[in-house]
Amino acid sequence: MVKQSEFKRIIEKSKDYTFLMPASLFLLLFLVYPIFFNLNLSFRDVNVGNLIQGERELVGLSNYVTVLKDPLFVKALANSIVFTVGTIIFSTCIGFMLALYFNKPFPGNKWMRSILLIAWMTPIIIIGTVFRWMLSGENGIINEILMNIGILSQPNYWLTDTNTALFSVIITNIWISIPFSMVIILSGLQALPGNIYEAAKIDGANRFQQFFYITLPLMKPTLLVLLMLGVIFTFKVFDLIYIMTAGGPADATQVIPFLAYQLSFGMYRFGEGAALSNISFIIIGLFALVYLYFIRREEVM
Amino acid sequence: MAKKWILSFIGLFIVLTFLFPIYWMVISSIKPAGDIFGDSSIIPKRITFEAYINIFNQQDIRVLSYFKNSLIISFGAMIGTLCLATPAAYAIARRKIKGITLFLLFVLITQMFPSNMLALPLYSMFANIGLLNTYTGVIIANMTLSIPFAILVMRTYFLMIPTALEEAAAIDGCTRWGTFFKIILPLAKPGVFTAGAFSFLLAWGEFLYSLTMLKNNDLWPVTLGMRQFVGQYSTNWSELMALSVVSSLPIIIIFIFTQRYIVSGITAGSTK
């Protein structure tokens, strides 16, 4: 009798799994398996001849060594770090200011803050193309504006000048990221308890004091989530580099994801391409671990 | 009261300044070819729709075909994502199953994978099973991006539905899947709607997988087709901007109708 009900329970339980099964199988086949396959490829000599079929010779860690020894890797890593840090700092600060503004109650605030998201929703390939035109050395509007107000005396070729190319791409990416930061920060602001501010006002705290002693500390968890997401999303930006500069001029905008693409699909050094994409995953993963460690410590305190 | 309207006015000014690149995209597309290099004033002196007519009349660049391909890929990815992610999100929200936290953790980790990490192995796999140069291949690749996100978004909506409803349905003799389709899904409509819109928008803008998998330009989506307008020596900016406007139009239309859901979806999918 007991056995039978136990059996029935298992049958019932297995019905729960039918909900999870299709997605799990799909992700196992097209997400988990490829990740391991990529790991496998990174330890082998893979070229045009054997990428699809045939023997791939095991070469141990040599792909990793080649990639790490390449001076281009160091340059791409440095650029990626500047790209990521620059984007996150500015998009978070500007996003925070916009969030504070559009959190005020005034007619149209909801509509306005969601329309800003167009910058984030529009395909990166299109945004990259538009900024390429605006930053163009020949009649680009940015040059025209800067020359009209007297900052520039002659047109600057923003994207083909090695001194300004990375800066220009970062500006574009900041513009794309601002609305996302703003929406995340707004959701945090709306969850803050209003009565604390009432109390602070009674105690005579001015606006700046309220911001630095109340808002900022309470927003710390939201900002940490945003920082984490920012690193994950920004470190893997590929399309923007592809459409705006293709890593150039003279590798001034070469970043890790674009280099990994070039190794595999431009130079057909597939083993090295696989190794580099694994390295970039490890970098993001290490960052995530450090982040989780801090979150834990925060929770314990 | 007056103070509030001043705030609105400044807010509108911020929005317009911030969205200047979008405005400039539209303006550049309706300037006559002669003015694009000569007239840099913010408000155009002359307007023409020549560039729009030109892009649809190109012989070698078939804009309509790119559009059709983008629609097929995006709809395919959306439907595939919803079919697989909706039941999974429901199962995860109810947490009756062992290993569910592990699955959730896995879903979170997948967001850390650089797309490059999948592009190469998927290319090799798809070459072996004949999925290169097919819509199916690109749709599958897109679904690897959108399923994890869709699961996270819909989970928060399923969590809001009281379990009492399912218990009542079970007493009435409804099966689990019956309850899911007849009772739960209609209640979770906004969640499904949000996840669907996101999958569509993600697929519309996706670039790397199409770039690596579609060698045949009959299958190119708009994101790939746009590259053809960037000439080696000179670029026809008014035509390129016209194509940009046309390509972002579906995004902007979908966005205007779903903005309420999109905003809540972003926060649900990334912070909860």
Coordinates of N, CA and C in Angstrom, one line a residue, chain A residues 97-258:
Chain A
M97 N 21.9 60.3 -12.8 CA 21.4 61.7 -12.8 C 20.0 61.7 -13.5
L98 N 19.9 61.0 -14.7 CA 18.7 61.0 -15.4 C 17.6 60.3 -14.5
A99 N 18.0 59.2 -13.8 CA 17.0 58.5 -13.0 C 16.5 59.4 -11.9
L100 N 17.4 60.2 -11.3 CA 16.9 61.1 -10.2 C 16.0 62.1 -10.8
Y101 N 16.3 62.6 -12.0 CA 15.4 63.6 -12.6 C 14.1 63.0 -12.9
F102 N 14.1 61.9 -13.6 CA 12.8 61.4 -14.1 C 12.0 60.6 -13.0
N103 N 12.6 60.5 -11.8 CA 11.9 60.0 -10.7 C 11.0 61.0 -10.1
K104 N 11.2 62.3 -10.4 CA 10.4 63.4 -9.8 C 9.0 63.3 -10.4
P105 N 8.0 63.6 -9.7 CA 6.6 63.6 -10.2 C 6.4 64.8 -11.1
F106 N 6.2 64.6 -12.4 CA 5.8 65.7 -13.3 C 5.1 65.1 -14.5
P107 N 4.2 65.9 -15.1 CA 3.5 65.3 -16.2 C 4.4 64.8 -17.3
G108 N 4.2 63.6 -17.8 CA 5.0 63.0 -18.9 C 6.2 62.3 -18.5
N109 N 6.5 62.2 -17.2 CA 7.8 61.6 -16.8 C 7.9 60.1 -17.2
K110 N 6.8 59.4 -17.1 CA 6.9 58.0 -17.4 C 7.2 57.8 -18.9
W111 N 6.4 58.5 -19.7 CA 6.6 58.4 -21.1 C 8.0 58.8 -21.6
M112 N 8.5 59.9 -21.0 CA 9.8 60.4 -21.3 C 10.9 59.3 -21.0
R113 N 10.8 58.7 -19.8 CA 11.9 57.8 -19.5 C 11.9 56.5 -20.3
S114 N 10.7 56.1 -20.7 CA 10.7 54.9 -21.5 C 11.1 55.2 -23.0
I115 N 10.8 56.4 -23.5 CA 11.2 56.7 -24.8 C 12.7 56.8 -25.0
L116 N 13.4 57.1 -23.9 CA 14.9 57.1 -23.9 C 15.5 55.7 -24.3
L117 N 14.7 54.7 -23.9 CA 15.2 53.3 -24.1 C 15.3 53.0 -25.6
I118 N 14.8 53.8 -26.5 CA 15.0 53.6 -27.9 C 16.5 53.4 -28.3
A119 N 17.3 54.2 -27.6 CA 18.8 54.2 -27.8 C 19.3 52.8 -27.5
W120 N 18.7 52.1 -26.5 CA 19.2 50.8 -26.1 C 18.6 49.7 -26.9
M121 N 17.3 49.9 -27.4 CA 16.6 48.8 -28.1 C 17.0 48.7 -29.6
T122 N 17.4 49.8 -30.2 CA 17.7 49.8 -31.6 C 19.0 48.9 -31.8
P123 N 19.0 48.1 -32.9 CA 20.1 47.2 -33.1 C 21.4 48.0 -33.2
I124 N 22.4 47.4 -32.5 CA 23.7 48.0 -32.4 C 24.3 48.4 -33.8
I125 N 24.1 47.5 -34.7 CA 24.6 47.7 -36.1 C 24.1 49.0 -36.6
I126 N 22.8 49.3 -36.4 CA 22.2 50.6 -36.9 C 22.8 51.8 -36.1
I127 N 22.9 51.7 -34.8 CA 23.4 52.8 -34.0 C 24.9 53.1 -34.4
G128 N 25.6 52.0 -34.6 CA 27.0 52.1 -35.0 C 27.2 52.8 -36.3
T129 N 26.3 52.5 -37.2 CA 26.3 53.2 -38.6 C 26.0 54.7 -38.4
V130 N 25.0 55.0 -37.6 CA 24.6 56.4 -37.4 C 25.7 57.2 -36.8
F131 N 26.4 56.6 -35.8 CA 27.5 57.3 -35.1 C 28.7 57.4 -36.1
R132 N 28.8 56.4 -36.9 CA 29.9 56.5 -37.9 C 29.7 57.7 -38.8
W133 N 28.5 57.9 -39.2 CA 28.2 59.1 -40.0 C 28.3 60.4 -39.3
M134 N 27.9 60.4 -38.0 CA 28.0 61.7 -37.2 C 29.5 62.0 -36.9
L135 N 30.3 61.0 -36.8 CA 31.7 61.2 -36.4 C 32.6 61.3 -37.7
S136 N 32.0 61.2 -38.8 CA 32.7 61.2 -40.1 C 33.6 62.5 -40.2
G137 N 34.8 62.3 -40.8 CA 35.7 63.4 -41.0 C 35.2 64.4 -42.0
E138 N 34.4 63.8 -43.0 CA 33.9 64.7 -44.0 C 32.4 65.1 -43.8
N139 N 32.2 66.3 -43.3 CA 30.9 66.8 -43.0 C 30.1 66.0 -41.9
G140 N 30.8 65.3 -41.0 CA 30.1 64.7 -39.9 C 29.6 65.9 -39.0
I141 N 28.4 65.6 -38.4 CA 27.8 66.7 -37.6 C 28.6 67.1 -36.4
I142 N 29.3 66.1 -35.8 CA 30.1 66.4 -34.6 C 31.1 67.4 -34.9
N143 N 31.9 67.2 -36.0 CA 32.9 68.2 -36.4 C 32.3 69.5 -36.6
E144 N 31.1 69.5 -37.4 CA 30.5 70.8 -37.7 C 30.1 71.6 -36.4
I145 N 29.6 70.9 -35.4 CA 29.2 71.5 -34.2 C 30.4 72.0 -33.4
L146 N 31.4 71.2 -33.3 CA 32.6 71.6 -32.6 C 33.3 72.7 -33.2
M147 N 33.3 72.8 -34.6 CA 34.0 73.9 -35.3 C 33.2 75.2 -35.2
N148 N 31.8 75.0 -35.1 CA 31.0 76.2 -35.0 C 31.2 76.9 -33.6
I149 N 31.3 76.1 -32.6 CA 31.5 76.7 -31.3 C 33.0 76.9 -31.0
G150 N 33.8 76.7 -31.9 CA 35.2 77.1 -31.8 C 36.1 76.1 -31.0
I151 N 35.7 74.9 -30.7 CA 36.5 73.9 -30.1 C 37.6 73.3 -31.0
L152 N 37.1 73.0 -32.2 CA 38.0 72.5 -33.3 C 38.2 73.6 -34.3
S153 N 39.4 73.7 -34.9 CA 39.7 74.6 -35.9 C 39.6 73.9 -37.3
Q154 N 39.8 72.6 -37.3 CA 39.7 71.9 -38.6 C 39.1 70.5 -38.3
P155 N 38.4 69.9 -39.3 CA 37.7 68.6 -39.0 C 38.7 67.5 -38.5
N156 N 38.2 66.8 -37.6 CA 39.0 65.6 -37.1 C 38.4 64.3 -37.6
Y157 N 39.2 63.4 -38.0 CA 38.7 62.1 -38.5 C 38.7 61.2 -37.3
W158 N 37.6 61.3 -36.6 CA 37.5 60.6 -35.2 C 37.8 59.1 -35.3
L159 N 37.2 58.4 -36.3 CA 37.3 57.0 -36.2 C 38.6 56.4 -37.0
T160 N 39.2 57.3 -37.8 CA 40.4 56.8 -38.4 C 41.7 57.4 -37.8
D161 N 41.5 58.2 -36.8 CA 42.7 58.7 -36.1 C 43.0 57.8 -34.9
T162 N 44.2 57.3 -34.8 CA 44.5 56.4 -33.7 C 44.3 57.0 -32.3
N163 N 44.4 58.3 -32.2 CA 44.3 58.9 -30.9 C 42.9 59.0 -30.4
T164 N 41.9 59.1 -31.4 CA 40.5 59.3 -31.0 C 39.6 58.2 -31.2
A165 N 40.0 57.1 -31.9 CA 39.1 56.1 -32.4 C 38.5 55.3 -31.2
L166 N 39.4 54.9 -30.2 CA 38.8 54.2 -29.0 C 37.9 55.1 -28.2
F167 N 38.3 56.3 -28.0 CA 37.5 57.3 -27.3 C 36.1 57.4 -28.0
S168 N 36.1 57.5 -29.3 CA 34.8 57.7 -30.1 C 33.9 56.5 -29.9
V169 N 34.5 55.3 -30.0 CA 33.7 54.1 -29.8 C 33.1 54.0 -28.4
I170 N 33.9 54.4 -27.4 CA 33.4 54.3 -26.0 C 32.3 55.3 -25.9
I171 N 32.4 56.5 -26.4 CA 31.3 57.5 -26.3 C 30.0 56.9 -26.9
T172 N 30.1 56.2 -28.0 CA 28.9 55.6 -28.6 C 28.3 54.5 -27.7
N173 N 29.2 53.7 -27.1 CA 28.7 52.7 -26.3 C 28.1 53.2 -25.0
I174 N 28.7 54.3 -24.5 CA 28.1 55.0 -23.3 C 26.7 55.4 -23.6
W175 N 26.5 56.0 -24.8 CA 25.2 56.5 -25.2 C 24.2 55.4 -25.3
I176 N 24.6 54.2 -25.8 CA 23.7 53.1 -25.9 C 23.4 52.6 -24.5
S177 N 24.3 52.6 -23.5 CA 24.1 52.0 -22.2 C 23.4 52.9 -21.2
I178 N 23.4 54.2 -21.4 CA 22.8 55.1 -20.4 C 21.3 54.7 -20.1
P179 N 20.4 54.5 -21.1 CA 19.0 54.3 -20.8 C 18.9 53.0 -19.9
F180 N 19.7 52.0 -20.2 CA 19.6 50.7 -19.5 C 20.0 51.0 -18.0
S181 N 21.1 51.7 -17.8 CA 21.5 52.0 -16.4 C 20.4 52.8 -15.7
M182 N 19.8 53.8 -16.5 CA 18.8 54.6 -15.9 C 17.6 53.8 -15.4
V183 N 17.1 52.8 -16.3 CA 16.0 52.0 -15.9 C 16.2 51.1 -14.7
I184 N 17.4 50.5 -14.6 CA 17.8 49.7 -13.4 C 17.8 50.6 -12.2
I185 N 18.5 51.7 -12.3 CA 18.6 52.6 -11.1 C 17.2 53.1 -10.7
L186 N 16.4 53.5 -11.7 CA 15.0 53.9 -11.4 C 14.2 52.9 -10.6
S187 N 14.4 51.6 -11.0 CA 13.6 50.6 -10.3 C 14.1 50.5 -8.8
G188 N 15.4 50.7 -8.6 CA 16.0 50.8 -7.3 C 15.4 52.0 -6.5
L189 N 15.4 53.1 -7.1 CA 15.0 54.3 -6.4 C 13.5 54.2 -6.0
Q190 N 12.7 53.6 -6.9 CA 11.2 53.5 -6.6 C 11.0 52.5 -5.4
A191 N 12.0 51.7 -5.1 CA 11.8 50.7 -4.0 C 12.2 51.3 -2.7
L192 N 12.8 52.5 -2.7 CA 13.3 53.1 -1.5 C 12.2 53.6 -0.6
P193 N 12.3 53.4 0.7 CA 11.2 53.9 1.6 C 11.1 55.4 1.7
G194 N 10.0 56.0 1.5 CA 9.8 57.4 1.4 C 9.9 58.1 2.8
N195 N 9.5 57.3 3.8 CA 9.5 58.0 5.2 C 10.8 58.4 5.7
I196 N 11.9 57.7 5.2 CA 13.3 58.1 5.7 C 13.6 59.5 5.3
Y197 N 13.1 59.9 4.1 CA 13.4 61.2 3.6 C 12.6 62.3 4.4
E198 N 11.3 61.9 4.8 CA 10.6 62.7 5.7 C 11.3 63.0 7.0
A199 N 11.8 61.9 7.5 CA 12.6 62.0 8.8 C 13.8 62.9 8.6
A200 N 14.5 62.7 7.5 CA 15.7 63.5 7.2 C 15.4 65.0 7.1
K201 N 14.3 65.3 6.4 CA 13.9 66.7 6.2 C 13.6 67.3 7.6
I202 N 13.0 66.6 8.5 CA 12.7 67.1 9.8 C 14.0 67.4 10.5
D203 N 14.9 66.5 10.4 CA 16.2 66.7 11.0 C 17.1 67.7 10.3
G204 N 16.6 68.3 9.3 CA 17.3 69.4 8.6 C 18.3 69.1 7.6
A205 N 18.3 67.8 7.1 CA 19.3 67.4 6.1 C 19.0 68.1 4.8
N206 N 20.0 68.7 4.1 CA 19.7 69.3 2.8 C 19.8 68.2 1.7
R207 N 19.5 68.7 0.5 CA 19.4 67.7 -0.6 C 20.7 66.9 -0.8
F208 N 21.8 67.6 -0.7 CA 23.1 66.8 -0.9 C 23.3 65.8 0.2
Q209 N 23.0 66.2 1.4 CA 23.2 65.3 2.5 C 22.2 64.1 2.3
Q210 N 21.0 64.4 1.9 CA 20.0 63.3 1.7 C 20.6 62.3 0.7
F211 N 21.2 62.9 -0.4 CA 21.7 62.0 -1.5 C 22.8 61.2 -1.0
F212 N 23.8 61.8 -0.4 CA 25.1 61.1 0.0 C 24.9 60.2 1.2
Y213 N 24.0 60.6 2.1 CA 23.9 59.8 3.4 C 22.7 58.8 3.3
I214 N 21.8 59.0 2.4 CA 20.6 58.1 2.4 C 20.5 57.4 1.1
T215 N 20.3 58.2 0.0 CA 20.1 57.5 -1.3 C 21.2 56.6 -1.7
L216 N 22.5 57.1 -1.7 CA 23.6 56.4 -2.2 C 23.8 55.1 -1.4
P217 N 23.9 55.1 -0.1 CA 24.1 53.9 0.7 C 22.9 52.9 0.4
L218 N 21.7 53.3 0.3 CA 20.6 52.4 0.1 C 20.6 51.9 -1.3
M219 N 21.2 52.6 -2.2 CA 21.2 52.1 -3.6 C 22.4 51.2 -3.9
K220 N 23.2 50.9 -2.9 CA 24.4 50.1 -3.2 C 24.1 48.8 -3.8
P221 N 23.1 48.0 -3.3 CA 22.8 46.7 -3.9 C 22.4 46.9 -5.4
T222 N 21.6 47.9 -5.7 CA 21.2 48.1 -7.1 C 22.4 48.4 -8.0
L223 N 23.3 49.3 -7.4 CA 24.5 49.7 -8.2 C 25.4 48.5 -8.4
L224 N 25.5 47.6 -7.4 CA 26.4 46.4 -7.6 C 25.8 45.5 -8.7
V225 N 24.5 45.3 -8.7 CA 23.9 44.5 -9.8 C 24.2 45.1 -11.1
L226 N 24.1 46.4 -11.2 CA 24.3 47.1 -12.4 C 25.8 47.0 -12.9
L227 N 26.7 47.1 -11.9 CA 28.1 47.0 -12.2 C 28.4 45.6 -12.8
M228 N 27.8 44.6 -12.2 CA 28.0 43.2 -12.6 C 27.5 43.0 -14.1
L229 N 26.2 43.4 -14.3 CA 25.6 43.3 -15.6 C 26.4 44.1 -16.6
G230 N 26.9 45.3 -16.2 CA 27.7 46.1 -17.1 C 28.9 45.4 -17.6
V231 N 29.7 44.8 -16.7 CA 30.9 44.1 -17.0 C 30.6 43.0 -18.0
I232 N 29.5 42.2 -17.7 CA 29.2 41.0 -18.5 C 28.8 41.5 -19.9
F233 N 28.0 42.5 -20.0 CA 27.5 43.0 -21.3 C 28.6 43.7 -22.1
T234 N 29.3 44.6 -21.4 CA 30.3 45.4 -22.1 C 31.5 44.7 -22.6
F235 N 32.0 43.7 -21.8 CA 33.2 43.0 -22.1 C 33.0 42.2 -23.4
K236 N 31.8 41.8 -23.7 CA 31.6 41.0 -24.9 C 31.0 41.8 -26.1
V237 N 31.1 43.1 -26.1 CA 30.5 43.9 -27.2 C 31.4 43.6 -28.5
F238 N 30.7 43.1 -29.5 CA 31.4 42.8 -30.8 C 30.9 43.6 -32.0
D239 N 29.6 43.7 -32.1 CA 29.0 44.3 -33.3 C 29.4 45.8 -33.5
L240 N 29.5 46.5 -32.3 CA 29.8 47.9 -32.4 C 31.2 48.1 -33.0
I241 N 32.2 47.3 -32.6 CA 33.5 47.4 -33.1 C 33.5 47.0 -34.6
Y242 N 32.8 46.0 -34.9 CA 32.8 45.5 -36.2 C 32.3 46.6 -37.2
I243 N 31.2 47.3 -36.9 CA 30.6 48.2 -37.8 C 31.3 49.5 -37.8
M244 N 31.9 49.9 -36.6 CA 32.5 51.3 -36.6 C 33.9 51.4 -37.0
T245 N 34.7 50.4 -36.6 CA 36.2 50.5 -36.9 C 36.8 49.2 -37.3
A246 N 36.2 48.1 -37.1 CA 36.8 46.8 -37.4 C 38.1 46.6 -36.7
G247 N 38.2 47.1 -35.5 CA 39.4 47.0 -34.7 C 40.5 48.0 -35.0
G248 N 40.4 48.7 -36.1 CA 41.4 49.7 -36.6 C 41.2 51.0 -35.9
P249 N 41.9 52.0 -36.3 CA 43.1 52.0 -37.2 C 44.3 51.5 -36.4
A250 N 45.1 50.6 -37.1 CA 46.3 50.1 -36.5 C 46.0 49.5 -35.1
D251 N 44.9 48.7 -35.0 CA 44.5 48.0 -33.8 C 44.2 48.9 -32.6
A252 N 43.9 50.2 -32.9 CA 43.7 51.1 -31.8 C 42.4 50.7 -31.1
T253 N 41.4 50.1 -31.8 CA 40.2 49.7 -31.1 C 40.0 48.2 -31.0
Q254 N 41.1 47.5 -31.2 CA 41.1 46.0 -31.1 C 40.7 45.6 -29.7
V255 N 39.6 44.8 -29.6 CA 39.2 44.3 -28.2 C 39.1 42.8 -28.3
I256 N 39.0 42.2 -27.1 CA 39.1 40.7 -27.0 C 38.0 40.0 -27.9
P257 N 36.7 40.4 -27.8 CA 35.7 39.6 -28.6 C 36.0 39.8 -30.1
F258 N 36.4 40.9 -30.5 CA 36.7 41.1 -32.0 C 37.9 40.3 -32.4

